[in-house]
Amino acid sequence: MARETDVEVVIIGGGVVGLSCAYELAQSGRRVAVLERRAVLGAETSTHNSGIIHAGIYYPAGSLRARLCVAGRQRLTQRLVDWRIDHAICGKLIVAVDENEEPLLAALLDQGRANGVDDLRLITAREALEREPCIAARAALLSPSTGVFDVEDYLRTLAGHVQAAGGMMITEADAIAVDRSAARLIVQTREKGKLTARFVVNAAGLYADEAARLCGDERHTIYPCRGEYATVIPAKARLIRGLVYPPPEHLSLGVHLTKTIFGELLIGPTAQYISQKNNYEWGRMEPREFLSPAQRLCPALRESDLRWGPSGIRPKRYGPGEAAADFFIERQPDDPRIVHLVGIESPGLTAAPAIGEMVRTMILETDS
Ligand SMILES: Cc1cc2nc3c(=O)[nH]c(=O)nc-3n(C[C@H](O)[C@H](O)[C@H](O)COP(=O)(O)OP(=O)(O)OC[C@H]3O[C@@H](n4cnc5c(N)ncnc54)[C@H](O)[C@@H]3O)c2cc1C
């Protein structure tokens, strides 16, 4: 690569969000370059998650999380079909195990409908057990359009489409400075020289606050919040067919049971704030600590069925004890050539196609 490359848009971060922005911009004929400091694309949060296509039930009506999840889910589901990526629209059950939880299902039904999720249905214990014979349920909310997919194949295919449309993927390229003093922005990388561009998109995930500071925007703080999983031995994975959730909690959707597209049964993720953004393993919970929430949903699970699973880190915009925050997707107030995406936690994987469309619109508006 030349020491100085000129493009229209530099995207900092080669996760699902950066790639989705690159896809939309490249499809509209813009010359884009994605900078990713890791050796491979999507190595951070984009491949440390549950791989679920969310319907968009939980988030406040009108929020970016709700709107972009509903729109993104439709685009994502269509792409998975068009691009022949392994997926299953298996549906999900949010179950009330005791009577106190039943009103929560009705509230979630209302929330989902307000968000435009129009296929939700409250079902009886009998119907729930027909779908999932091994769970404990007094009643359930059925979300038929929730599914699972092969995230790594999706990311590789998405990156391939960006490249086919002329986009550049530059890995092992850590963006370390952004010079805004000239007509074109200059992005300095540690390893691969400089790029000049008309626009910069900050899609740096857990490091979006640091990337914003490189651009002179000091407003953001990311609070890393780890989600851990246990896995279930293959012989017991068949106890669950699809996705079984409790009602949600403040920091997460609650420890749930996920049958992945590969047939593995995951329990999790938990939610715990941590001090380091790269601490995936130190101080993790033991598999046996997952037994109680898992057994509440599926009483036949035993401690000896549980093994260590993966973990992922949510890039939250709110710290311990604070109210939940929405995605932040805005131009920098003193420099509209820069768009920041901060706090893109769940359902970011699902919402990413719609996030890409939103960022494309913002850049085309600024350019006109
Ligand atoms: C435990 C867990 C479970 C989840 N489950 C789901 C789910 O089932 N469904 C769903 O829809 N969502 C889910 N999510 C949310 C989803 O995974 C994220 O919203 C999404 O992956 C965020 O993607 P991203 O591209 O913003 O971030 P990332 O994937 O973290 O990408 C950011 C990239 O930027 C790079 N980078 C950072 N700084 C620089 C720099 N200075 N220069 C160059 N590169 C840089 C990083 O290396 C990284 O690769 C889950 C998240 C977690 C943590």
Short mmCIF file of C-alpha atoms and ligand atoms in Angstrom, two decimals:
data_model
loop_
_atom_site.label_atom_id
_atom_site.label_comp_id
_atom_site.label_asym_id
_atom_site.label_seq_id
_atom_site.Cartn_x
_atom_site.Cartn_y
_atom_site.Cartn_z
CA MET A 1 0.00 0.00 0.00
CA ALA A 2 1.21 3.51 -0.78
CA ARG A 3 2.31 5.56 2.26
CA GLU A 4 -0.59 7.98 1.70
CA THR A 5 -3.88 6.72 0.29
CA ASP A 6 -6.77 8.99 -0.64
CA VAL A 7 -10.40 7.81 -0.27
CA GLU A 8 -13.76 9.48 0.32
CA VAL A 9 -14.52 7.75 3.63
CA VAL A 10 -12.21 6.18 6.21
CA ILE A 11 -13.98 3.85 8.64
CA ILE A 12 -12.19 3.16 11.91
CA GLY A 13 -13.15 -0.36 13.02
CA GLY A 14 -13.70 -3.54 11.02
CA GLY A 15 -16.48 -5.09 13.09
CA VAL A 16 -20.01 -5.69 11.85
CA VAL A 17 -20.91 -2.00 12.25
CA GLY A 18 -17.90 -0.64 10.35
CA LEU A 19 -18.35 -3.24 7.62
CA SER A 20 -22.07 -2.45 7.33
CA CYS A 21 -21.29 1.27 6.91
CA ALA A 22 -18.63 0.39 4.33
CA TYR A 23 -21.09 -1.84 2.47
CA GLU A 24 -23.73 0.88 2.14
CA LEU A 25 -21.21 3.55 1.12
CA ALA A 26 -19.41 1.29 -1.37
CA GLN A 27 -22.75 0.26 -2.89
CA SER A 28 -23.53 3.94 -3.48
CA GLY A 29 -20.26 4.37 -5.34
CA ARG A 30 -18.16 5.90 -2.56
CA ARG A 31 -14.50 4.93 -2.28
CA VAL A 32 -14.09 3.59 1.26
CA ALA A 33 -11.29 2.17 3.38
CA VAL A 34 -11.86 0.18 6.58
CA LEU A 35 -9.05 0.35 9.15
CA GLU A 36 -8.91 -2.59 11.54
CA ARG A 37 -6.15 -2.86 14.07
CA ARG A 38 -6.48 -6.60 14.56
CA ALA A 39 -5.10 -9.10 12.04
CA VAL A 40 -8.63 -10.27 11.13
CA LEU A 41 -11.93 -8.45 10.72
CA GLY A 42 -14.62 -8.81 13.38
CA ALA A 43 -12.30 -10.31 16.01
CA GLU A 44 -13.83 -8.36 18.94
CA THR A 45 -17.50 -8.00 19.96
CA SER A 46 -18.80 -8.92 16.50
CA THR A 47 -17.73 -12.54 17.04
CA HIS A 48 -18.18 -12.67 20.84
CA ASN A 49 -21.97 -12.69 21.03
CA SER A 50 -25.00 -14.97 20.89
CA GLY A 51 -25.47 -14.77 17.10
CA ILE A 52 -29.16 -13.98 17.46
CA ILE A 53 -31.30 -12.06 14.99
CA HIS A 54 -33.35 -10.03 17.46
CA ALA A 55 -36.91 -8.98 16.71
CA GLY A 56 -36.70 -5.58 18.50
CA ILE A 57 -39.02 -6.17 21.45
CA TYR A 58 -37.29 -4.73 24.48
CA TYR A 59 -36.17 -1.20 23.73
CA PRO A 60 -38.12 2.03 24.33
CA ALA A 61 -40.40 2.93 21.39
CA GLY A 62 -38.77 5.43 19.07
CA SER A 63 -35.25 4.73 20.37
CA LEU A 64 -32.49 4.01 17.86
CA ARG A 65 -32.11 0.54 19.37
CA ALA A 66 -35.77 -0.23 18.66
CA ARG A 67 -36.01 1.37 15.20
CA LEU A 68 -32.69 0.13 13.87
CA CYS A 69 -33.24 -3.37 15.25
CA VAL A 70 -36.61 -3.76 13.52
CA ALA A 71 -35.32 -2.34 10.21
CA GLY A 72 -31.97 -4.15 10.49
CA ARG A 73 -33.60 -7.50 11.18
CA GLN A 74 -35.55 -7.34 7.93
CA ARG A 75 -32.45 -6.45 5.89
CA LEU A 76 -30.29 -9.02 7.68
CA THR A 77 -32.79 -11.85 7.23
CA GLN A 78 -33.06 -11.07 3.51
CA ARG A 79 -29.26 -10.96 3.12
CA LEU A 80 -28.85 -14.31 4.87
CA VAL A 81 -31.19 -15.82 2.27
CA ASP A 82 -29.65 -13.98 -0.72
CA TRP A 83 -26.07 -14.72 0.34
CA ARG A 84 -26.84 -18.34 1.29
CA ILE A 85 -25.60 -17.99 4.87
CA ASP A 86 -26.59 -20.65 7.35
CA HIS A 87 -29.42 -19.39 9.56
CA ALA A 88 -32.62 -20.56 11.22
CA ILE A 89 -35.66 -18.45 12.02
CA CYS A 90 -36.41 -20.74 14.95
CA GLY A 91 -38.49 -18.26 17.00
CA LYS A 92 -37.99 -17.56 20.67
CA LEU A 93 -39.94 -17.98 23.88
CA ILE A 94 -39.76 -15.50 26.73
CA VAL A 95 -41.15 -17.54 29.58
CA ALA A 96 -42.85 -16.75 32.88
CA VAL A 97 -41.78 -19.45 35.31
CA ASP A 98 -43.84 -18.08 38.20
CA GLU A 99 -47.00 -16.01 38.37
CA ASN A 100 -45.16 -12.78 39.26
CA GLU A 101 -43.55 -12.87 35.83
CA GLU A 102 -46.78 -13.19 33.85
CA PRO A 103 -47.58 -9.43 33.83
CA LEU A 104 -44.06 -8.82 32.49
CA LEU A 105 -44.92 -10.83 29.37
CA ALA A 106 -47.96 -8.65 28.69
CA ALA A 107 -45.82 -5.53 29.11
CA LEU A 108 -43.24 -6.93 26.66
CA LEU A 109 -45.99 -7.72 24.18
CA ASP A 110 -47.13 -4.08 24.33
CA GLN A 111 -43.54 -2.82 24.05
CA GLY A 112 -42.82 -5.04 21.06
CA ARG A 113 -46.01 -3.96 19.28
CA ALA A 114 -45.19 -0.30 19.92
CA ASN A 115 -41.84 -0.97 18.24
CA GLY A 116 -43.46 -2.50 15.16
CA VAL A 117 -42.87 -6.16 16.01
CA ASP A 118 -46.29 -7.27 14.87
CA ASP A 119 -46.07 -11.09 15.06
CA LEU A 120 -45.71 -11.50 18.85
CA ARG A 121 -48.17 -13.79 20.60
CA LEU A 122 -48.85 -14.73 24.24
CA ILE A 123 -49.14 -18.51 24.45
CA THR A 124 -50.23 -20.95 27.14
CA ALA A 125 -47.96 -23.31 29.05
CA ARG A 126 -49.29 -26.18 26.93
CA GLU A 127 -48.37 -24.46 23.65
CA ALA A 128 -44.96 -23.50 25.06
CA LEU A 129 -44.29 -27.12 26.03
CA GLU A 130 -45.27 -28.31 22.55
CA ARG A 131 -42.47 -26.11 21.19
CA GLU A 132 -40.00 -26.75 24.02
CA PRO A 133 -40.93 -29.94 25.92
CA CYS A 134 -38.18 -29.64 28.57
CA ILE A 135 -38.80 -26.13 29.94
CA ALA A 136 -40.64 -24.85 32.99
CA ALA A 137 -43.28 -22.32 31.91
CA ARG A 138 -46.61 -21.00 33.21
CA ALA A 139 -47.02 -18.93 30.05
CA ALA A 140 -44.77 -17.49 27.35
CA LEU A 141 -44.41 -14.73 24.79
CA LEU A 142 -43.61 -16.20 21.37
CA SER A 143 -41.49 -14.17 18.95
CA PRO A 144 -41.69 -16.12 15.67
CA SER A 145 -39.25 -13.93 13.70
CA THR A 146 -36.27 -14.26 16.06
CA GLY A 147 -33.49 -16.50 14.73
CA VAL A 148 -29.84 -17.52 14.80
CA PHE A 149 -27.14 -17.34 12.14
CA ASP A 150 -23.52 -18.06 11.25
CA VAL A 151 -21.97 -14.71 12.17
CA GLU A 152 -18.43 -15.45 10.95
CA ASP A 153 -19.64 -16.48 7.50
CA TYR A 154 -21.83 -13.37 7.37
CA LEU A 155 -18.88 -11.08 8.24
CA ARG A 156 -16.62 -12.70 5.64
CA THR A 157 -19.33 -12.41 2.98
CA LEU A 158 -20.12 -8.81 3.90
CA ALA A 159 -16.42 -7.87 3.66
CA GLY A 160 -16.25 -9.65 0.28
CA HIS A 161 -19.14 -7.53 -1.03
CA VAL A 162 -17.42 -4.35 0.14
CA GLN A 163 -14.23 -5.36 -1.66
CA ALA A 164 -16.14 -6.34 -4.81
CA ALA A 165 -17.59 -2.81 -4.83
CA GLY A 166 -14.07 -1.33 -4.65
CA GLY A 167 -13.75 -0.90 -0.86
CA MET A 168 -10.40 -1.47 0.86
CA MET A 169 -9.90 -3.58 4.00
CA ILE A 170 -6.70 -2.61 5.78
CA THR A 171 -6.00 -4.93 8.72
CA GLU A 172 -3.24 -4.46 11.29
CA ALA A 173 -3.87 -0.73 10.89
CA ASP A 174 -4.33 0.99 14.25
CA ALA A 175 -5.70 4.52 13.79
CA ILE A 176 -3.62 6.65 16.18
CA ALA A 177 -4.26 10.26 15.07
CA VAL A 178 -6.78 12.29 13.09
CA ASP A 179 -5.65 15.67 11.72
CA ARG A 180 -8.62 17.97 11.02
CA SER A 181 -6.71 21.11 10.10
CA ALA A 182 -6.86 20.76 6.30
CA ALA A 183 -9.67 20.43 3.75
CA ARG A 184 -9.16 16.67 3.80
CA LEU A 185 -8.98 14.73 7.05
CA ILE A 186 -5.71 12.87 7.59
CA VAL A 187 -5.86 9.57 9.49
CA GLN A 188 -2.52 8.31 10.73
CA THR A 189 -2.10 4.59 11.38
CA ARG A 190 0.64 3.02 13.47
CA GLU A 191 1.60 0.41 10.87
CA LYS A 192 0.28 1.37 7.44
CA GLY A 193 1.01 5.04 6.89
CA LYS A 194 -1.56 7.81 6.38
CA LEU A 195 -4.93 8.02 4.62
CA THR A 196 -6.64 11.19 3.51
CA ALA A 197 -10.43 11.38 3.31
CA ARG A 198 -13.41 13.70 3.10
CA PHE A 199 -15.19 11.80 5.91
CA VAL A 200 -14.31 9.62 8.91
CA VAL A 201 -16.68 7.14 10.55
CA ASN A 202 -15.80 6.06 14.08
CA ALA A 203 -17.03 2.47 14.43
CA ALA A 204 -14.40 1.41 16.94
CA GLY A 205 -16.72 -0.53 19.27
CA LEU A 206 -15.24 -0.81 22.77
CA TYR A 207 -12.69 1.85 21.80
CA ALA A 208 -15.13 4.33 20.24
CA ASP A 209 -14.54 6.78 23.12
CA GLU A 210 -10.78 6.67 22.45
CA ALA A 211 -11.28 7.03 18.67
CA ALA A 212 -13.56 10.02 19.35
CA ARG A 213 -10.80 11.63 21.41
CA LEU A 214 -8.40 11.23 18.45
CA CYS A 215 -10.87 13.44 16.55
CA GLY A 216 -11.01 16.02 19.34
CA ASP A 217 -14.39 14.86 20.72
CA GLU A 218 -14.00 14.33 24.47
CA ARG A 219 -17.66 13.65 25.31
CA HIS A 220 -17.75 9.86 25.38
CA THR A 221 -16.99 7.10 27.89
CA ILE A 222 -17.39 3.40 27.20
CA TYR A 223 -18.03 1.18 30.24
CA PRO A 224 -17.03 -2.40 29.37
CA CYS A 225 -19.57 -4.94 30.66
CA ARG A 226 -18.64 -8.60 30.27
CA GLY A 227 -21.10 -11.29 29.33
CA GLU A 228 -20.03 -14.86 30.05
CA TYR A 229 -21.46 -18.13 28.82
CA ALA A 230 -21.38 -21.76 29.90
CA THR A 231 -21.98 -24.50 27.32
CA VAL A 232 -23.95 -27.71 27.75
CA ILE A 233 -22.50 -31.12 26.83
CA PRO A 234 -23.75 -32.34 23.42
CA ALA A 235 -25.82 -35.19 24.90
CA LYS A 236 -27.92 -32.63 26.84
CA ALA A 237 -27.99 -29.92 24.18
CA ARG A 238 -31.04 -31.61 22.70
CA LEU A 239 -33.10 -30.61 25.76
CA ILE A 240 -33.64 -27.24 24.04
CA ARG A 241 -34.69 -26.74 20.41
CA GLY A 242 -34.46 -22.97 19.97
CA LEU A 243 -34.22 -19.88 22.17
CA VAL A 244 -35.61 -19.71 25.71
CA TYR A 245 -35.41 -16.47 27.70
CA PRO A 246 -36.53 -15.22 31.12
CA PRO A 247 -38.00 -11.70 31.30
CA PRO A 248 -35.17 -9.12 30.81
CA GLU A 249 -33.03 -7.47 33.50
CA HIS A 250 -31.61 -3.94 33.64
CA LEU A 251 -28.17 -4.66 32.14
CA SER A 252 -29.05 -7.54 29.84
CA LEU A 253 -31.78 -9.73 28.43
CA GLY A 254 -31.25 -12.14 31.35
CA VAL A 255 -29.28 -15.40 31.34
CA HIS A 256 -30.97 -17.43 28.63
CA LEU A 257 -30.67 -20.65 26.65
CA THR A 258 -29.49 -20.34 23.04
CA LYS A 259 -29.26 -23.20 20.57
CA THR A 260 -26.71 -21.85 18.11
CA ILE A 261 -26.79 -22.49 14.37
CA PHE A 262 -24.09 -25.14 15.04
CA GLY A 263 -26.33 -27.04 17.50
CA GLU A 264 -24.40 -25.95 20.59
CA LEU A 265 -26.45 -25.01 23.67
CA LEU A 266 -25.21 -21.82 25.37
CA ILE A 267 -26.25 -20.55 28.80
CA GLY A 268 -25.75 -16.81 29.25
CA PRO A 269 -24.64 -14.14 28.85
CA THR A 270 -24.21 -12.75 32.34
CA ALA A 271 -23.59 -9.03 32.81
CA GLN A 272 -20.75 -7.65 34.91
CA TYR A 273 -18.90 -4.36 34.58
CA ILE A 274 -15.13 -4.82 34.30
CA SER A 275 -12.29 -2.32 34.36
CA GLN A 276 -10.35 -3.46 31.28
CA LYS A 277 -11.73 -3.56 27.75
CA ASN A 278 -9.70 -6.65 26.81
CA ASN A 279 -10.37 -8.79 29.88
CA TYR A 280 -12.31 -11.70 28.38
CA GLU A 281 -11.09 -14.39 30.80
CA TRP A 282 -9.64 -13.20 34.11
CA GLY A 283 -11.96 -13.67 37.10
CA ARG A 284 -14.65 -15.56 35.22
CA MET A 285 -17.60 -17.38 36.80
CA GLU A 286 -17.36 -21.16 37.19
CA PRO A 287 -19.69 -23.23 34.96
CA ARG A 288 -21.55 -24.48 38.06
CA GLU A 289 -22.63 -20.87 38.82
CA PHE A 290 -24.80 -20.99 35.68
CA LEU A 291 -26.80 -23.92 37.00
CA SER A 292 -29.38 -22.00 38.98
CA PRO A 293 -30.62 -19.63 36.21
CA ALA A 294 -30.39 -22.43 33.62
CA GLN A 295 -32.23 -24.97 35.75
CA ARG A 296 -34.99 -22.49 36.44
CA LEU A 297 -35.76 -22.52 32.70
CA CYS A 298 -34.84 -26.16 32.04
CA PRO A 299 -35.07 -28.27 35.22
CA ALA A 300 -33.42 -31.38 33.66
CA LEU A 301 -30.01 -29.66 33.43
CA ARG A 302 -27.40 -30.85 35.95
CA GLU A 303 -24.13 -29.33 37.16
CA SER A 304 -22.17 -32.11 35.43
CA ASP A 305 -23.71 -31.02 32.07
CA LEU A 306 -22.02 -27.61 32.16
CA ARG A 307 -18.67 -26.56 30.67
CA TRP A 308 -16.79 -23.27 30.26
CA GLY A 309 -18.14 -21.25 27.33
CA PRO A 310 -17.05 -18.10 25.48
CA SER A 311 -17.37 -14.51 26.70
CA GLY A 312 -17.95 -11.11 25.09
CA ILE A 313 -17.74 -7.49 26.24
CA ARG A 314 -20.57 -4.98 25.79
CA PRO A 315 -19.51 -1.41 24.93
CA LYS A 316 -22.02 0.33 27.23
CA ARG A 317 -22.57 4.09 27.38
CA TYR A 318 -23.76 3.88 30.98
CA GLY A 319 -21.97 2.79 34.11
CA PRO A 320 -23.10 0.90 37.21
CA GLY A 321 -26.33 2.30 38.67
CA GLU A 322 -27.02 4.62 35.71
CA ALA A 323 -30.11 4.61 33.48
CA ALA A 324 -29.81 2.61 30.24
CA ALA A 325 -28.62 4.63 27.24
CA ASP A 326 -29.51 4.43 23.57
CA PHE A 327 -27.05 3.99 20.67
CA PHE A 328 -25.24 7.26 19.91
CA ILE A 329 -24.96 7.93 16.15
CA GLU A 330 -24.18 11.58 15.41
CA ARG A 331 -21.92 13.94 13.53
CA GLN A 332 -19.25 15.70 15.57
CA PRO A 333 -20.74 19.13 16.46
CA ASP A 334 -17.65 21.14 15.47
CA ASP A 335 -16.78 18.96 12.45
CA PRO A 336 -19.67 17.34 10.54
CA ARG A 337 -17.18 15.39 8.41
CA ILE A 338 -16.88 12.93 11.32
CA VAL A 339 -19.65 10.53 12.39
CA HIS A 340 -19.35 8.76 15.74
CA LEU A 341 -21.06 5.48 16.62
CA VAL A 342 -20.80 4.93 20.36
CA GLY A 343 -22.43 2.37 22.67
CA ILE A 344 -23.43 -0.04 19.91
CA GLU A 345 -24.18 -2.93 22.23
CA SER A 346 -27.01 -5.43 21.71
CA PRO A 347 -28.89 -5.54 19.34
CA GLY A 348 -26.01 -4.11 17.27
CA LEU A 349 -25.44 -7.25 15.24
CA THR A 350 -29.06 -7.24 14.11
CA ALA A 351 -29.29 -3.48 13.71
CA ALA A 352 -26.02 -3.14 11.74
CA PRO A 353 -27.55 -3.11 8.21
CA ALA A 354 -29.87 -0.26 9.23
CA ILE A 355 -27.02 1.53 11.05
CA GLY A 356 -25.05 1.37 7.78
CA GLU A 357 -27.97 2.93 5.90
CA MET A 358 -28.31 5.69 8.48
CA VAL A 359 -24.60 6.56 8.30
CA ARG A 360 -24.67 6.54 4.49
CA THR A 361 -27.60 9.01 4.56
CA MET A 362 -25.77 11.26 7.04
CA ILE A 363 -22.64 11.34 4.88
CA LEU A 364 -24.52 11.94 1.63
CA GLU A 365 -26.46 14.80 3.28
CA THR A 366 -23.26 16.45 4.54
CA ASP A 367 -21.70 16.00 1.09
CA SER A 368 -24.54 17.63 -0.84
C1 LIG B 1 -22.18 -11.04 25.14
C2 LIG B 1 -22.82 -10.34 23.97
C3 LIG B 1 -23.88 -10.92 23.30
C4 LIG B 1 -24.48 -10.25 22.22
N1 LIG B 1 -25.46 -10.89 21.52
C5 LIG B 1 -26.03 -10.27 20.46
C6 LIG B 1 -27.00 -10.93 19.70
O1 LIG B 1 -27.29 -12.12 19.90
N2 LIG B 1 -27.61 -10.25 18.68
C7 LIG B 1 -27.30 -8.94 18.41
O2 LIG B 1 -27.94 -8.36 17.53
N3 LIG B 1 -26.32 -8.30 19.09
C8 LIG B 1 -25.67 -8.94 20.08
N4 LIG B 1 -24.65 -8.33 20.77
C9 LIG B 1 -24.23 -6.99 20.35
C10 LIG B 1 -23.31 -7.04 19.11
O3 LIG B 1 -22.38 -8.10 19.21
C11 LIG B 1 -22.55 -5.71 18.99
O4 LIG B 1 -23.51 -4.66 19.02
C12 LIG B 1 -21.78 -5.59 17.68
O5 LIG B 1 -20.98 -6.71 17.47
C13 LIG B 1 -20.92 -4.34 17.72
O6 LIG B 1 -20.16 -4.32 16.55
P1 LIG B 1 -19.06 -3.19 16.31
O7 LIG B 1 -18.62 -3.33 14.90
O8 LIG B 1 -19.60 -1.88 16.76
O9 LIG B 1 -17.91 -3.51 17.35
P2 LIG B 1 -16.64 -4.50 17.22
O10 LIG B 1 -16.99 -5.82 16.68
O11 LIG B 1 -15.97 -4.46 18.57
O12 LIG B 1 -15.72 -3.78 16.14
C14 LIG B 1 -14.96 -2.64 16.43
C15 LIG B 1 -13.59 -2.86 15.78
O13 LIG B 1 -12.83 -1.66 15.87
C16 LIG B 1 -11.48 -2.03 15.97
N5 LIG B 1 -10.77 -0.85 16.48
C17 LIG B 1 -10.93 -0.23 17.67
N6 LIG B 1 -10.14 0.86 17.75
C18 LIG B 1 -9.45 0.93 16.58
C19 LIG B 1 -8.48 1.84 16.06
N7 LIG B 1 -8.04 2.90 16.77
N8 LIG B 1 -7.98 1.60 14.81
C20 LIG B 1 -8.39 0.54 14.09
N9 LIG B 1 -9.32 -0.36 14.54
C21 LIG B 1 -9.85 -0.15 15.76
C22 LIG B 1 -11.50 -3.21 16.94
O14 LIG B 1 -10.33 -3.99 16.83
C23 LIG B 1 -12.78 -3.93 16.50
O15 LIG B 1 -12.51 -4.99 15.60
C24 LIG B 1 -24.02 -8.97 21.84
C25 LIG B 1 -22.92 -8.40 22.50
C26 LIG B 1 -22.31 -9.08 23.55
C27 LIG B 1 -21.12 -8.47 24.22
#
